[in-house]
Tab-separated table of C-alpha atoms in Angstrom:
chain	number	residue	atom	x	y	z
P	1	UNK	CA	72.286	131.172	101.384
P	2	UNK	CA	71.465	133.839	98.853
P	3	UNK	CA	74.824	135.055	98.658
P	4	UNK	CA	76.088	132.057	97.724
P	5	UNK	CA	73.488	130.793	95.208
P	6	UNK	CA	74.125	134.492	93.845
P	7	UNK	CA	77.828	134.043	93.856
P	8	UNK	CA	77.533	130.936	92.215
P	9	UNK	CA	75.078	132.265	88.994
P	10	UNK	CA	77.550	135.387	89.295
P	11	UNK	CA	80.206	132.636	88.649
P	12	UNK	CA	78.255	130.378	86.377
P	13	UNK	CA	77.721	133.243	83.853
P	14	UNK	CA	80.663	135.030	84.542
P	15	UNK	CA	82.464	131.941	82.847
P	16	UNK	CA	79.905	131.919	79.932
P	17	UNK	CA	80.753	135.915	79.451
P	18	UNK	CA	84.369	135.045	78.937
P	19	UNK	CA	83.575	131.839	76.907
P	20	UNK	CA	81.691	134.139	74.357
P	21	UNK	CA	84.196	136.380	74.083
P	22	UNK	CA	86.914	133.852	73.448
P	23	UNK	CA	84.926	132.668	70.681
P	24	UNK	CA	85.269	136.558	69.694
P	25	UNK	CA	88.840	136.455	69.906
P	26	UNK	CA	89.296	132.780	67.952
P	27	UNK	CA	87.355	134.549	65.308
P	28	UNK	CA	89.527	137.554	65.333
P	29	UNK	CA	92.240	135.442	65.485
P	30	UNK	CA	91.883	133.374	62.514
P	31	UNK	CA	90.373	136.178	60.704
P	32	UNK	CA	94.117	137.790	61.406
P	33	UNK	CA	95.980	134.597	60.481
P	34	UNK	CA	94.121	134.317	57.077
P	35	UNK	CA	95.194	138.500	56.391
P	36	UNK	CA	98.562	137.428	57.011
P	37	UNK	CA	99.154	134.926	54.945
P	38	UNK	CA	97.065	136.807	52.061
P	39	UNK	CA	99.351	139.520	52.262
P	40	UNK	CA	102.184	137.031	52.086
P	41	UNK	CA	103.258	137.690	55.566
P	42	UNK	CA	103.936	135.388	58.319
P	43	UNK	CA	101.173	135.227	60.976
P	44	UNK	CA	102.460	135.628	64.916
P	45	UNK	CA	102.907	131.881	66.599
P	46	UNK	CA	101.352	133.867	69.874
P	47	UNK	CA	97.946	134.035	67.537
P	48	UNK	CA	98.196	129.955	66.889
P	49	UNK	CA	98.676	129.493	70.552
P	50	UNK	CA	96.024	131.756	71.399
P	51	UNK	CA	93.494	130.557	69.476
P	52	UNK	CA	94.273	126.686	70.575
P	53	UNK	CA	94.139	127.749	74.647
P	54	UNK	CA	91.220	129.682	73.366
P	55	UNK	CA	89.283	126.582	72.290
P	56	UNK	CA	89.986	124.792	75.439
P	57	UNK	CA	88.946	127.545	77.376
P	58	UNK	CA	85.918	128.636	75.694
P	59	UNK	CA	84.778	125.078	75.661
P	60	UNK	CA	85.497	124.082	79.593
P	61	UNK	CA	83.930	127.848	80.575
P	62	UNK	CA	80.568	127.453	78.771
P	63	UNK	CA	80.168	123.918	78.825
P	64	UNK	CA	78.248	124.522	83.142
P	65	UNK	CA	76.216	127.219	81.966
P	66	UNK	CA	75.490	125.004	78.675
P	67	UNK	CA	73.573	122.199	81.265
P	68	UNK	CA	72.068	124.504	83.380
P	69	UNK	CA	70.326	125.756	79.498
P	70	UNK	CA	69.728	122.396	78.955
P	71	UNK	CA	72.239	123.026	75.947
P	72	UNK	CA	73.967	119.998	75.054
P	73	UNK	CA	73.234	117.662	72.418
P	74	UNK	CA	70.826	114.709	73.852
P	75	UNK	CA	68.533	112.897	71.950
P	76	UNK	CA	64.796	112.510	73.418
P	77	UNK	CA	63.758	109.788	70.752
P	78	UNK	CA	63.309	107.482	73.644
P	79	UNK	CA	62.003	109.708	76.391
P	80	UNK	CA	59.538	110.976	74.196
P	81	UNK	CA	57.992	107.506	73.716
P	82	UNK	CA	57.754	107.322	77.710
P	83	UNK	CA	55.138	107.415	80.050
P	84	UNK	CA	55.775	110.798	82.309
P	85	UNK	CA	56.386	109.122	85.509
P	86	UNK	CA	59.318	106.527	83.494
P	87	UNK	CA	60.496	109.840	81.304
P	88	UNK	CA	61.404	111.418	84.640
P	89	UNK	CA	62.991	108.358	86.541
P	90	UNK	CA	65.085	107.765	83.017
P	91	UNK	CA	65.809	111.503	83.282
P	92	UNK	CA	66.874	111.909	86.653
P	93	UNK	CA	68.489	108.495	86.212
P	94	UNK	CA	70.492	109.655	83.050
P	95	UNK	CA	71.404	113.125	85.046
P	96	UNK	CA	72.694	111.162	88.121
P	97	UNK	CA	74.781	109.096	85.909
P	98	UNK	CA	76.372	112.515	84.283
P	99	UNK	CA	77.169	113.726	87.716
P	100	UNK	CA	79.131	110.009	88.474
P	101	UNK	CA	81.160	110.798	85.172
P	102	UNK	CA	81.383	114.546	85.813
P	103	UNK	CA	82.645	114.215	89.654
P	104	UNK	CA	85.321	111.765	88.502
P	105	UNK	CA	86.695	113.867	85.504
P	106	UNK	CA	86.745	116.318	88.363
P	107	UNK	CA	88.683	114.113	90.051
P	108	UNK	CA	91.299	113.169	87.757
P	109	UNK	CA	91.342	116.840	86.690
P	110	UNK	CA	92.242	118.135	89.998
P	111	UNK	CA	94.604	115.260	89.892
P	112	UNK	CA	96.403	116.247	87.339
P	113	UNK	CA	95.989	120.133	87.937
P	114	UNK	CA	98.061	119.475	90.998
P	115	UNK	CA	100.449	117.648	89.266
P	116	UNK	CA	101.675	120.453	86.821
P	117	UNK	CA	101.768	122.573	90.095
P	118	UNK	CA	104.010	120.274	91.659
P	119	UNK	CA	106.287	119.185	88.707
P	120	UNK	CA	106.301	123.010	87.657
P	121	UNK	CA	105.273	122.071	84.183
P	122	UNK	CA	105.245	125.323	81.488
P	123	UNK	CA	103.735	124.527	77.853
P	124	UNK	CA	106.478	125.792	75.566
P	125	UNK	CA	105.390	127.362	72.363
P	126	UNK	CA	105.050	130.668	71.501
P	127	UNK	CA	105.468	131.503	75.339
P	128	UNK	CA	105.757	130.181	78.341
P	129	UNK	CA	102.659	129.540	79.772
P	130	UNK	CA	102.061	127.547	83.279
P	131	UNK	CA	100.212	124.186	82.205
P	132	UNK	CA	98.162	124.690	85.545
P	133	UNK	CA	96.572	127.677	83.827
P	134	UNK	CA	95.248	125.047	81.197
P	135	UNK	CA	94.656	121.979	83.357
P	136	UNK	CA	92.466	123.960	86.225
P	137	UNK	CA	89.791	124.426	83.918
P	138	UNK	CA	89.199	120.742	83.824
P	139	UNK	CA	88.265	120.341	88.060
P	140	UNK	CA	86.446	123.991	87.439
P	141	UNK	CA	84.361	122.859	84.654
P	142	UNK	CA	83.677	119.531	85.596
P	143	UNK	CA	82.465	120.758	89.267
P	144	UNK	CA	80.109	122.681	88.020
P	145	UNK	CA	78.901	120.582	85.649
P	146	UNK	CA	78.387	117.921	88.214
P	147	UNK	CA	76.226	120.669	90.325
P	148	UNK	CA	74.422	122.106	87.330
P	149	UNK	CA	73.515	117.840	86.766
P	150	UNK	CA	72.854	117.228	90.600
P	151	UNK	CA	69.956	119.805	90.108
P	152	UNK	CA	68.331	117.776	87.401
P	153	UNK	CA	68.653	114.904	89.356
P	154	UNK	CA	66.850	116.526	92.634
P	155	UNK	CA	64.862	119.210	91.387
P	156	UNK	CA	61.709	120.024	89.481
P	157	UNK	CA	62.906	120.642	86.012
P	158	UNK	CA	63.769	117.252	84.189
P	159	UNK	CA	66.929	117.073	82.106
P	160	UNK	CA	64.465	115.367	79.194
P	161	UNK	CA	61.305	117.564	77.736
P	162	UNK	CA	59.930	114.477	76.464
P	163	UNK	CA	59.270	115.534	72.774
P	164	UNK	CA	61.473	114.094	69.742
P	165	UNK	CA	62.696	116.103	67.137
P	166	UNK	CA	63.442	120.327	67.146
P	167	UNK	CA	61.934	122.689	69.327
P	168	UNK	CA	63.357	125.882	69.049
């Protein structure tokens, strides 16, 4: 059981290393574009293509490691005003119903996933690129998401801190 849960962080953060350095790269890449054109020289379409696969990835690949960080934008306004024993029955509650919406986007991204296998679909701009390559981020990142959820649901850390406002 080890090996797994350590193949799974290995995973979990692996994607997060490779979502940080896309955002390296969209940086680059814009930084690049903007040169170009300064210069009065017409950027490469591969950078434009990049850079828009490189948002969808970097978003999909940290977005699990972002709820296991408790990273995503929630607002405790109403949790905070909770008793503890309500905060963490609204928490877990509010968790379980993220892991309903996460295991169906899961779902419908595998879905469709298998559906550019099957159809052979390519995204044609700069290159060719296999839309399956795009799409199988969507059952990937969703999955996890709906695990990274499930353990706010059934474990000891709540989703909600109970305070309102900043806390950084």
């Amino acid at each position: 059981m080890k090996a797994i849960k350590r193949a799974y962080d290995g995973l979990l953060y692996g994607m997060a290393i490779v979502a940080g350095a896309t955002l390296i790269w969209l940086m680059v890449s814009v930084v690049a574009s903007v040169v170009m054109r300064n210069l009065g020289l017409q950027p490469f379409a591969w950078l434009f293509t990049s850079a828009e696969y490189g948002l969808l990835y970097m978003t999909m690949l940290g977005a699990p490691w972002l709820v296991r960080e408790k990273g995503h934008v929630h607002i405790e306004l109403v949790t905070s005003a909770l008793p503890a024993n309500l905060r963490a029955l609204v928490s877990r509650g509010v968790a379980l119903a993220c892991v309903a919406v996460c295991v169906m986007l899961t779902w419908k991204g595998a879905e469709l996933c298998l559906t550019n296998i099957q159809r052979g679909d390519f995204d044609t701009r700069a290159y060719y690129f296999p839309r399956w390559l795009l799409t199988i981020s969507f059952p990937l990142s969703f999955g996890l998401m709906a695990v990274e959820f499930w353990r706010f649901v059934v474990g000891d850390e709540l989703m909600h801190t109970g305070q309102a406002g900043i806390h950084e």
